[in-house]
C-alpha cells in the first residue's frame, strides 16, 4: 500500500496547485483526510495517541507554476451540491493546463501521518471544465516516515497541439520527525526545471470567418484574403499539429531554461526560542518571445526574478509578506518599447486587420495581408512600418494582446481552529498574456454567439506563485510531550484500585448461575425420592391395603 500512495496523491495535489491561483491565499485549512469519528458518542476513540507527541504545530503551503494556460476563462459554471451556490461561485475555464508545477505542503494537524509533509514536482496538470484527470510523470514524496534524501526524475512531454516542451526535471523532498514534528528545518521542498517552452500555435477559441453574420460581410472578405484563419491570427501562427521546438510560429516561447521552486520551512524568531512558519515561492526565467520569427515579434527581458515569501510568527504585528516584483522590458529589434513594473503593470497591444483601401495610401502600397500588431504593419521583404494617422481608418482592431505583471494579492486572518494563531497568504504572477476580443468582433457575430463569447479568448500565465503560512500564537514550540507510562520497577499503575466496584448486575452472574443449578438438582432429587417412600409405607403397614395384587 505504501508504494501506491504517491500516485494516489498526485491528482489532489495537482488539482490544488491549479486551483490556488484562481482563489489566491484563501483563509482555509489545507485539505486532508478528515478524522474518523465513532458512530456512537459513547464509544472510545478510533485510536490512542502515540507515547511520544511533538509539541510543534505548523501549517503552510507554497506552489509555483512555470506556465498555466486557460482557454475560455470564466466560461464554465462551477458545479456544487447545493444548486443555489453554483450561481455564487466564480466560473471556471473550459480548459486549464499547468506546466512545471511544484508544491510543498506542511500540516501538523493532518490525521494521516503521511499527509503531514508533502512535496510534489509535476510536469503537467490539467483541468477540463473543472474536472482534473490524473496525469503521469509526477514526483511525490510524503512523510512520515522521514526521508533523508529527495527523489528526482525527468520527462519528455508527448507531442500536442498547444505547447512544445523540452526536457522537464523535478525534485521533491518531504521531511517530518516522529519526536519533533515540523522542527526539521526545511519541511517540504519541490522544484522543477524546463529546458524550453513554446505555447499556442493556434487559438482554438477564436471565432472563424464563417461564423460572422451579414453585419460582418465586409470583414469576411477581408479575412478571406489573409493567409490563415483567425485561429492562427491570420497566418502569424503556424497553426499546425504542434508548436515548433525553436518557438517560431507560436504566440509565446521561452528558449532558455526556466525553473520553479516551492519551499515550506521553520525559521528563527528574533529574541525568542520559538520558530516561525515560512513559505517561499521562487521562479527563474530569461527571455520571453512573442510571435518569434515574424517582423512583428516582441522580446520580453526579465530584469529581476520574482520571489514571494510569507512568514507567520503567530502574531499579526510580526508576520510579513515580502515580494520581489519582477521588472520586464519589452523590446523589438533591440529597441525598448515599454517597461512593465509595479508603476506600469499593464500594456495593451492591439491586433488589427488591414482593409484593402490601405494600399492606396502612400507608403503602404506593398503592405502584406497579415494582422497589424501594436500599430506596426508588415510590408514586403520583412520591412515594417508604423501605422500613420491617415492609415488608421483602414485598420480594424479585432483583438488585444494584454500583458500584465505582479498582481500581488494578500489575505490574512486570525485563526482559532485547529489552534489559535495567525494565517497569512499571498499570490502573484510573473506575466499574464491574454487574447481579448474587441466590440467590433462581438458585433459581427450572431447574438447568441456574442453572448457566449467570454471576455478573454485565451490566457497564459507565466510564473504563478502562491504562499501561505499559519503558526500558533507566539510561534512554533519545538519539543516533545510524553504520555504517562507504567511506574518503574513494575506493579500496578498509580491510582488503580485493588477491586473494581460492582456497577452492574453483570458482575454477579457467576454466583447466580451456581445457586440456580444447586436448587435445580435438589428439586430433581426430591421428585425422584418421594414416590419410593409412599410404596414402602404401604407394604409395611398391615392396616393399609397394598396397591400390588397378592399371588
Coordinates of C-alpha atoms in Angstrom, one line a residue:
X1 CA 0.0 0.0 0.0
X2 CA 2.9 2.4 0.8
X3 CA 4.1 2.2 -2.8
X4 CA 0.8 3.3 -4.1
X5 CA 0.4 6.4 -2.0
X6 CA 2.4 8.9 -4.2
X7 CA 0.3 8.0 -7.2
X8 CA -2.9 8.4 -5.2
X9 CA -1.8 11.8 -4.0
X10 CA -0.8 13.1 -7.5
X11 CA -4.3 14.0 -8.5
X12 CA -5.4 16.0 -5.5
X13 CA -2.1 17.9 -5.1
X14 CA -2.1 18.8 -8.8
X15 CA -5.7 19.9 -8.7
X16 CA -4.8 22.0 -5.7
X17 CA -1.9 23.7 -7.4
X18 CA -4.1 24.5 -10.4
X19 CA -6.8 25.9 -8.2
X20 CA -4.6 28.1 -6.0
X21 CA -4.0 30.9 -8.5
X22 CA -7.7 31.2 -9.2
X23 CA -8.5 31.8 -5.5
X24 CA -5.3 33.2 -4.0
X25 CA -4.4 32.8 -0.4
X26 CA -7.8 31.5 0.7
X27 CA -8.1 31.6 4.5
X28 CA -8.9 27.9 5.0
X29 CA -7.2 24.7 6.1
X30 CA -5.1 22.6 3.7
X31 CA -7.5 19.8 2.7
X32 CA -6.5 16.5 4.3
X33 CA -8.2 13.3 5.2
X34 CA -10.9 14.0 7.9
X35 CA -10.5 12.5 11.3
X36 CA -12.9 9.5 11.6
X37 CA -15.4 9.7 14.4
X38 CA -17.2 6.9 16.3
X39 CA -20.8 6.4 15.3
X40 CA -21.9 6.2 19.0
X41 CA -20.6 9.2 21.0
X42 CA -20.1 6.8 24.0
X43 CA -17.6 4.7 22.1
X44 CA -13.9 5.1 22.7
X45 CA -11.8 7.0 20.0
X46 CA -10.6 5.3 16.9
X47 CA -7.0 5.1 18.1
X48 CA -5.0 6.4 21.0
X49 CA -2.1 8.9 20.5
X50 CA 1.4 7.6 20.5
X51 CA 3.5 7.6 23.6
X52 CA 5.7 10.5 22.2
X53 CA 3.9 13.5 20.7
X54 CA 5.6 16.6 19.2
X55 CA 4.6 20.0 20.6
X56 CA 5.2 21.9 17.4
X57 CA 2.2 23.0 15.4
X58 CA 2.7 24.4 11.9
X59 CA 0.6 24.7 8.7
X60 CA 2.0 26.1 5.4
X61 CA 2.0 25.6 1.7
X62 CA 3.7 27.1 -1.4
X63 CA 3.0 26.5 -5.0
X64 CA 4.7 27.7 -8.2
X65 CA 3.7 27.1 -11.9
X66 CA 6.1 27.8 -14.7
X67 CA 3.1 28.2 -17.0
X68 CA -0.7 27.9 -16.7
X69 CA -2.8 28.1 -19.9
X70 CA -6.5 28.9 -19.7
X71 CA -8.9 28.6 -22.7
X72 CA -12.2 30.5 -22.4
X73 CA -11.6 31.5 -18.8
X74 CA -14.7 32.3 -16.7
X75 CA -16.9 30.5 -19.2
X76 CA -18.0 27.3 -17.4
X77 CA -20.3 27.5 -14.3
X78 CA -18.9 25.8 -11.2
X79 CA -20.9 22.8 -10.1
X80 CA -21.9 22.5 -6.4
X81 CA -24.0 20.1 -4.3
X82 CA -26.3 23.0 -3.4
X83 CA -27.8 24.4 -6.6
X84 CA -28.0 28.0 -5.2
X85 CA -24.3 28.0 -4.5
X86 CA -23.4 27.4 -8.2
X87 CA -24.6 30.9 -9.1
X88 CA -22.5 32.5 -6.4
X89 CA -19.2 30.6 -7.1
X90 CA -16.8 32.1 -9.7
X91 CA -16.9 30.5 -13.1
X92 CA -14.1 28.3 -14.3
X93 CA -12.1 28.0 -17.6
X94 CA -13.2 25.5 -20.2
X95 CA -9.6 24.1 -20.2
X96 CA -6.7 24.7 -17.8
X97 CA -3.3 23.2 -18.4
X98 CA -0.4 23.6 -15.9
X99 CA 3.2 23.2 -16.8
X100 CA 6.2 22.7 -14.5
X101 CA 4.3 22.7 -11.2
X102 CA 6.0 22.5 -7.8
X103 CA 4.2 22.4 -4.5
X104 CA 5.2 22.0 -0.9
X105 CA 2.8 21.4 2.0
X106 CA 3.1 21.0 5.8
X107 CA 0.3 20.3 8.2
X108 CA 0.9 19.2 11.7
X109 CA -2.9 18.7 12.2
X110 CA -3.2 16.0 9.5
X111 CA -4.8 12.8 10.8
X112 CA -2.8 10.5 8.5
X113 CA 1.0 10.6 9.2
X114 CA 2.0 10.7 5.5
X115 CA -0.1 13.9 4.9
X116 CA 1.9 16.0 7.4
X117 CA 4.6 16.8 4.8
X118 CA 4.0 16.5 1.0
X119 CA 6.4 17.7 -1.7
X120 CA 5.5 17.3 -5.4
X121 CA 7.1 18.2 -8.7
X122 CA 4.6 17.7 -11.6
X123 CA 5.5 18.2 -15.3
X124 CA 1.8 18.7 -16.1
X125 CA -1.6 19.3 -14.7
X126 CA -4.9 19.6 -16.5
X127 CA -8.5 20.5 -15.7
X128 CA -11.4 20.3 -18.2
X129 CA -14.5 22.2 -17.1
X130 CA -13.3 21.9 -13.5
X131 CA -12.6 18.2 -13.7
X132 CA -8.9 17.2 -13.2
X133 CA -7.8 13.9 -14.6
X134 CA -4.7 12.2 -13.2
X135 CA -1.6 12.7 -15.4
X136 CA 1.6 10.6 -15.3
X137 CA 5.1 11.7 -14.5
X138 CA 4.6 13.4 -11.1
X139 CA 7.2 13.0 -8.4
X140 CA 5.6 12.9 -4.9
X141 CA 7.3 12.3 -1.6
X142 CA 5.4 12.2 1.7
X143 CA 6.4 12.0 5.4
X144 CA 6.1 10.3 7.8
X145 CA 8.2 8.2 7.6
X146 CA 11.0 10.7 7.3
X147 CA 13.1 10.9 4.0
X148 CA 16.8 11.6 4.4
X149 CA 17.1 12.1 0.6
X150 CA 14.9 13.6 -2.1
X151 CA 13.6 11.9 -5.2
X152 CA 14.4 13.1 -8.7
X153 CA 13.2 12.4 -12.2
X154 CA 12.7 13.7 -15.7
X155 CA 10.2 13.5 -18.5
X156 CA 9.9 14.4 -22.2
X157 CA 6.4 15.7 -23.0
X158 CA 4.4 14.0 -25.7
X159 CA 3.5 15.9 -28.9
X160 CA 0.3 18.0 -28.6
X161 CA -1.3 20.9 -30.4
X162 CA -0.9 23.6 -27.7
X163 CA 2.6 23.5 -26.4
X164 CA 6.1 22.2 -27.2
X165 CA 8.1 21.3 -24.1
X166 CA 11.8 20.4 -23.7
X167 CA 13.1 18.1 -21.0
X168 CA 11.4 18.5 -17.7
X169 CA 13.3 17.7 -14.5
X170 CA 11.8 17.6 -11.0
X171 CA 12.9 17.0 -7.4
X172 CA 10.8 16.5 -4.3
X173 CA 11.8 16.2 -0.6
X174 CA 9.5 15.8 2.4
X175 CA 10.7 15.7 6.0
X176 CA 9.0 15.1 9.4
X177 CA 10.3 14.0 12.7
X178 CA 8.3 11.5 14.9
X179 CA 9.6 13.2 18.0
X180 CA 9.9 16.9 17.0
X181 CA 7.3 17.0 14.2
X182 CA 7.9 20.0 11.9
X183 CA 11.1 21.1 13.7
X184 CA 13.4 19.7 11.0
X185 CA 14.4 23.0 9.3
X186 CA 13.0 22.6 5.7
X187 CA 9.8 20.6 5.9
X188 CA 8.9 20.3 2.2
X189 CA 10.8 21.3 -0.8
X190 CA 9.9 20.8 -4.5
X191 CA 11.4 22.2 -7.7
X192 CA 11.0 21.8 -11.5
X193 CA 13.2 22.9 -14.4
X194 CA 12.3 23.2 -18.0
X195 CA 14.7 23.3 -21.0
X196 CA 12.4 25.2 -23.4
X197 CA 8.7 26.1 -24.0
X198 CA 6.6 27.1 -26.9
X199 CA 2.9 27.7 -26.4
X200 CA -0.2 28.5 -28.6
X201 CA 0.4 28.0 -32.3
X202 CA -3.3 28.1 -32.6
X203 CA -6.1 29.8 -30.6
X204 CA -9.0 27.4 -30.9
X205 CA -11.5 29.6 -29.1
X206 CA -11.1 32.4 -31.7
X207 CA -14.2 32.7 -33.9
X208 CA -13.9 31.8 -37.6
X209 CA -14.9 33.9 -40.6
X210 CA -17.8 31.6 -41.4
X211 CA -19.4 32.4 -38.1
X212 CA -19.8 36.1 -38.9
X213 CA -23.2 37.5 -39.7
X214 CA -24.3 39.8 -42.5
X215 CA -23.1 42.7 -40.4
X216 CA -19.6 41.4 -40.9
X217 CA -19.8 40.6 -44.7
X218 CA -17.2 43.2 -45.4
X219 CA -15.0 41.7 -42.7
X220 CA -15.5 38.3 -44.2
X221 CA -14.0 39.4 -47.5
X222 CA -11.0 40.9 -45.7
X223 CA -10.4 37.8 -43.6
X224 CA -10.7 35.6 -46.7
X225 CA -7.6 37.3 -48.1
X226 CA -5.5 36.6 -45.1
X227 CA -3.0 33.6 -45.4
X228 CA -4.6 31.9 -42.4
X229 CA -7.8 31.8 -40.2
X230 CA -8.3 34.0 -37.2
X231 CA -7.4 31.0 -35.0
X232 CA -3.8 31.4 -36.3
X233 CA -4.0 35.2 -36.1
X234 CA -4.4 35.4 -39.9
X235 CA -1.3 33.3 -40.5
X236 CA 1.1 34.8 -38.0
X237 CA 0.9 31.5 -36.1
X238 CA 1.8 28.2 -37.6
X239 CA -1.5 26.5 -36.7
X240 CA 0.0 23.0 -37.2
X241 CA -0.3 19.9 -35.2
X242 CA 2.1 21.1 -32.5
X243 CA 4.4 24.2 -31.9
X244 CA 7.9 24.0 -33.2
X245 CA 10.8 23.4 -31.0
X246 CA 12.6 26.7 -31.9
X247 CA 9.5 28.7 -30.9
X248 CA 8.7 30.1 -34.4
X249 CA 5.0 30.0 -35.3
X250 CA 3.9 30.2 -31.6
X251 CA 2.3 33.1 -29.8
X252 CA 4.8 32.9 -26.9
X253 CA 8.0 30.9 -26.4
X254 CA 10.8 30.7 -23.9
X255 CA 14.0 29.3 -25.5
X256 CA 16.1 29.1 -22.3
X257 CA 15.9 27.1 -19.1
X258 CA 13.4 28.3 -16.6
X259 CA 12.7 26.8 -13.2
X260 CA 10.3 27.0 -10.2
X261 CA 10.8 26.1 -6.5
X262 CA 8.4 25.9 -3.6
X263 CA 9.5 25.5 0.0
X264 CA 7.9 25.4 3.5
X265 CA 10.3 25.6 6.4
X266 CA 10.7 26.9 10.0
X267 CA 12.9 29.9 10.7
X268 CA 14.1 31.5 13.9
X269 CA 12.1 34.3 15.5
X270 CA 14.4 37.1 16.8
X271 CA 14.7 37.2 20.6
X272 CA 12.6 34.0 21.0
X273 CA 13.2 30.3 21.3
X274 CA 10.3 29.5 19.1
X275 CA 10.0 29.3 15.3
X276 CA 8.0 31.0 12.5
X277 CA 6.4 29.2 9.6
X278 CA 7.8 30.4 6.3
X279 CA 6.6 29.6 2.8
X280 CA 8.6 30.6 -0.3
X281 CA 7.8 30.5 -4.0
X282 CA 10.6 31.4 -6.5
X283 CA 10.9 31.4 -10.3
X284 CA 13.8 32.0 -12.6
X285 CA 13.3 32.9 -16.3
X286 CA 15.3 34.6 -19.0
X287 CA 13.9 35.9 -22.3
X288 CA 10.2 35.5 -23.3
X289 CA 9.4 35.8 -27.1
X290 CA 6.1 36.8 -28.6
X291 CA 5.5 36.0 -32.2
X292 CA 9.0 34.8 -32.7
X293 CA 10.2 34.6 -36.3
X294 CA 8.0 37.4 -37.6
X295 CA 8.9 41.1 -38.2
X296 CA 6.2 42.0 -35.6
X297 CA 7.7 39.9 -32.9
X298 CA 8.5 41.1 -29.4
X299 CA 11.1 40.1 -26.8
X300 CA 10.5 40.4 -23.1
X301 CA 13.6 40.7 -20.9
X302 CA 13.2 39.6 -17.3
X303 CA 15.4 42.0 -15.4
X304 CA 14.7 40.6 -11.9
X305 CA 13.4 37.3 -10.7
X306 CA 10.2 37.2 -8.7
X307 CA 10.3 35.8 -5.2
X308 CA 7.3 35.5 -2.9
X309 CA 8.0 34.9 0.8
X310 CA 5.2 34.6 3.5
X311 CA 6.2 34.4 7.2
X312 CA 3.8 33.8 10.1
X313 CA 5.0 34.1 13.7
X314 CA 1.5 33.5 15.0
X315 CA 1.0 37.2 15.6
X316 CA -0.3 39.8 13.2
X317 CA 2.2 42.5 14.2
X318 CA 5.3 40.4 13.3
X319 CA 4.0 38.3 10.4
X320 CA 5.1 39.5 6.9
X321 CA 4.7 39.2 3.2
X322 CA 7.7 40.0 1.1
X323 CA 7.5 40.1 -2.7
X324 CA 10.4 40.8 -5.0
X325 CA 8.4 42.1 -8.0
X326 CA 9.8 41.5 -11.5
X327 CA 10.8 44.2 -13.9
X328 CA 10.1 43.3 -17.6
X329 CA 11.3 45.3 -20.5
X330 CA 9.6 44.8 -23.9
X331 CA 11.8 45.2 -26.9
X332 CA 11.6 44.9 -30.7
X333 CA 14.8 44.5 -32.7
X334 CA 16.8 45.7 -29.7
X335 CA 14.7 48.9 -29.1
X336 CA 12.9 49.2 -25.8
X337 CA 9.2 49.9 -26.5
X338 CA 7.9 49.9 -22.9
X339 CA 8.6 48.6 -19.4
X340 CA 6.3 46.5 -17.2
X341 CA 6.8 47.1 -13.5
X342 CA 4.9 48.0 -10.3
X343 CA 4.2 51.5 -11.6
X344 CA 3.1 50.3 -15.1
X345 CA 1.8 46.8 -14.6
X346 CA -0.4 46.5 -17.8
X347 CA 0.1 47.2 -21.5
X348 CA -2.4 46.5 -24.3
X349 CA -1.1 45.6 -27.8
X350 CA -4.0 45.8 -30.4
X351 CA -4.4 43.2 -33.1
X352 CA -5.8 44.8 -36.3
X353 CA -6.7 43.6 -39.8
X354 CA -5.7 45.9 -42.7
X355 CA -8.6 46.7 -45.1
X356 CA -7.9 46.7 -48.9
X357 CA -8.1 50.6 -49.1
X358 CA -4.9 50.9 -47.1
X359 CA -2.9 50.1 -50.2
X360 CA -4.0 53.3 -51.8
X361 CA -2.2 55.3 -49.1
X362 CA 1.4 56.4 -49.8
X363 CA 3.9 54.2 -48.2
X364 CA 1.6 51.2 -47.7
X365 CA 1.3 50.1 -51.3
X366 CA 3.2 46.9 -50.5
X367 CA 1.6 46.1 -47.2
X368 CA 1.1 42.4 -46.6
X369 CA -2.3 40.9 -45.8
X370 CA -1.3 39.9 -42.3
X371 CA -2.6 41.4 -39.0
X372 CA -1.2 44.7 -37.7
X373 CA 0.3 44.1 -34.2
X374 CA 0.7 47.1 -31.9
X375 CA 0.3 49.6 -34.7
X376 CA 3.2 48.1 -36.7
X377 CA 2.4 46.8 -40.2
X378 CA 4.5 44.4 -42.2
X379 CA 5.5 45.3 -45.7
X380 CA 7.2 43.2 -48.4
X381 CA 10.6 41.7 -47.7
X382 CA 10.1 41.8 -43.9
X383 CA 10.1 45.5 -43.8
X384 CA 7.9 47.1 -41.0
X385 CA 6.3 50.5 -40.8
X386 CA 4.2 52.1 -38.1
X387 CA 0.6 52.9 -39.0
X388 CA 0.2 56.6 -39.7
X389 CA -2.8 58.7 -38.8
X390 CA -4.1 58.5 -42.4
X391 CA -3.9 54.7 -42.4
X392 CA -5.5 54.1 -39.0
X393 CA -9.0 54.3 -40.6
X394 CA -8.2 51.3 -42.7
X395 CA -7.2 49.0 -39.8
X396 CA -9.9 47.1 -37.9
X397 CA -8.9 46.0 -34.4
X398 CA -10.4 42.6 -33.8
X399 CA -8.4 41.7 -30.7
X400 CA -6.0 42.8 -28.0
X401 CA -2.9 41.2 -26.5
X402 CA -2.8 42.3 -22.9
X403 CA 0.4 42.0 -21.0
X404 CA 0.4 42.4 -17.2
X405 CA 2.6 41.5 -14.3
X406 CA 2.7 41.4 -10.5
X407 CA -1.0 41.3 -9.4
X408 CA 0.1 40.7 -5.8
X409 CA -2.9 39.7 -3.6
X410 CA -2.8 39.3 0.1
X411 CA -5.2 37.8 2.6
X412 CA -4.9 37.2 6.3
X413 CA -7.0 36.4 9.4
X414 CA -6.8 35.3 13.0
X415 CA -7.5 31.6 13.5
X416 CA -8.8 29.6 16.4
X417 CA -9.3 26.2 14.8
X418 CA -7.4 23.8 14.8
X419 CA -5.3 26.0 17.0
X420 CA -5.1 29.7 18.0
X421 CA -2.8 31.6 15.7
X422 CA -2.4 33.8 12.6
X423 CA -2.6 32.9 9.0
X424 CA -1.2 34.9 6.2
X425 CA -1.2 34.3 2.4
X426 CA -0.4 35.9 -0.9
X427 CA -0.3 35.2 -4.6
X428 CA 1.4 36.9 -7.6
X429 CA 2.2 36.3 -11.3
X430 CA 5.3 37.0 -13.4
X431 CA 3.4 37.7 -16.6
X432 CA -0.2 37.4 -17.8
X433 CA -0.8 37.3 -21.6
X434 CA -4.5 37.5 -22.6
X435 CA -6.1 37.5 -26.0
X436 CA -9.2 39.7 -25.7
X437 CA -11.9 40.2 -28.3
X438 CA -13.0 43.7 -29.3
X439 CA -16.5 45.1 -29.5
X440 CA -16.2 45.0 -33.3
X441 CA -15.7 41.3 -33.3
X442 CA -18.6 40.7 -31.0
X443 CA -20.9 42.9 -33.1
X444 CA -20.0 40.8 -36.2
X445 CA -21.2 37.5 -34.5
X446 CA -24.7 36.2 -34.1
X447 CA -26.4 37.4 -30.9
X448 CA -26.3 34.0 -29.1
X449 CA -22.6 33.5 -30.1
X450 CA -21.7 37.0 -29.0
X451 CA -23.3 36.4 -25.6
X452 CA -21.3 33.2 -25.1
X453 CA -18.0 34.9 -26.2
X454 CA -16.1 35.4 -23.0
X455 CA -14.1 38.5 -22.0
X456 CA -10.9 36.5 -22.7
X457 CA -10.3 34.0 -25.5
X458 CA -7.1 32.7 -24.1
X459 CA -5.0 33.4 -21.1
X460 CA -1.4 32.3 -20.5
X461 CA 0.2 32.9 -17.1
X462 CA 3.9 32.5 -16.6
X463 CA 5.3 32.2 -13.1
X464 CA 2.1 31.8 -11.0
X465 CA 3.1 31.9 -7.3
X466 CA 1.3 31.4 -4.1
X467 CA 2.4 31.0 -0.5
X468 CA 0.6 30.7 2.8
X469 CA 1.8 30.3 6.4
X470 CA -0.1 29.6 9.6
X471 CA 1.7 29.4 13.0
X472 CA 0.3 29.2 16.6
X473 CA 0.3 32.3 18.8
X474 CA 3.8 33.1 19.9
X475 CA 5.4 30.8 17.3
X476 CA 6.1 27.1 16.9
X477 CA 7.3 25.4 20.1
X478 CA 9.8 22.7 19.3
X479 CA 9.6 19.9 21.9
X480 CA 8.0 16.6 22.9
X481 CA 5.2 15.5 25.1
X482 CA 5.5 12.0 26.6
X483 CA 2.3 10.1 27.6
X484 CA 2.3 8.7 31.2
X485 CA 3.5 5.1 31.3
X486 CA 3.8 2.3 34.0
X487 CA 5.8 3.1 37.1
X488 CA 9.4 2.0 37.2
X489 CA 10.0 -1.4 38.7
X490 CA 6.7 -2.9 37.6
X491 CA 3.5 -3.1 39.6
X492 CA 0.1 -1.5 39.0
X493 CA -0.1 1.9 37.7
X494 CA -0.8 4.6 40.4
X495 CA -4.5 5.3 41.1
X496 CA -5.8 1.8 40.1
X497 CA -8.0 0.2 42.9
X498 CA -7.4 -3.3 44.1
X499 CA -11.0 -4.3 43.4
X500 CA -13.4 -2.8 40.9
X501 CA -16.7 -1.6 42.2
X502 CA -19.8 -3.5 41.2
X503 CA -21.6 -1.1 38.9
X504 CA -23.7 -3.6 37.1
X505 CA -25.6 -6.9 37.8
X506 CA -23.2 -8.5 35.2
X507 CA -20.6 -8.9 38.0
X508 CA -23.0 -11.3 39.9
X509 CA -23.8 -13.7 37.0
X510 CA -21.5 -16.5 38.2
X511 CA -22.9 -17.0 41.8
X512 CA -26.4 -16.7 40.5
X513 CA -25.7 -19.4 38.0
X514 CA -24.4 -21.9 40.6
X515 CA -27.2 -21.1 43.0
X516 CA -29.8 -21.9 40.4
X517 CA -28.0 -25.1 39.4
X518 CA -28.0 -26.3 43.0
X519 CA -31.6 -25.6 43.6
X520 CA -32.5 -27.5 40.3
X521 CA -30.5 -30.6 41.4
X522 CA -32.2 -30.6 44.8
X523 CA -35.6 -30.5 43.2
X524 CA -34.8 -33.4 40.9
X525 CA -33.7 -35.5 43.9
X526 CA -36.8 -34.7 45.9
X527 CA -39.1 -35.6 43.0
X528 CA -37.3 -38.9 42.4
X529 CA -37.2 -39.8 46.1
X530 CA -40.8 -39.1 47.3
X531 CA -42.7 -41.8 45.3
X532 CA -40.5 -44.6 46.7
X533 CA -41.3 -43.6 50.3
X534 CA -45.0 -44.0 49.6
X535 CA -44.6 -47.5 48.3
X536 CA -42.5 -48.5 51.3
X537 CA -45.1 -47.3 53.8
X538 CA -48.0 -49.3 52.2
X539 CA -46.0 -52.6 52.2
X540 CA -45.1 -52.5 55.9
X541 CA -48.4 -51.2 57.4
X542 CA -51.0 -54.1 57.6
X543 CA -53.8 -51.7 58.2
X544 CA -53.5 -50.2 54.8
X545 CA -54.3 -52.2 51.6
X546 CA -51.4 -53.0 49.4
X547 CA -51.5 -51.5 45.9
X548 CA -49.9 -54.6 44.5
X549 CA -52.0 -57.8 43.9
X550 CA -51.3 -60.8 46.0
X551 CA -50.2 -64.0 44.4

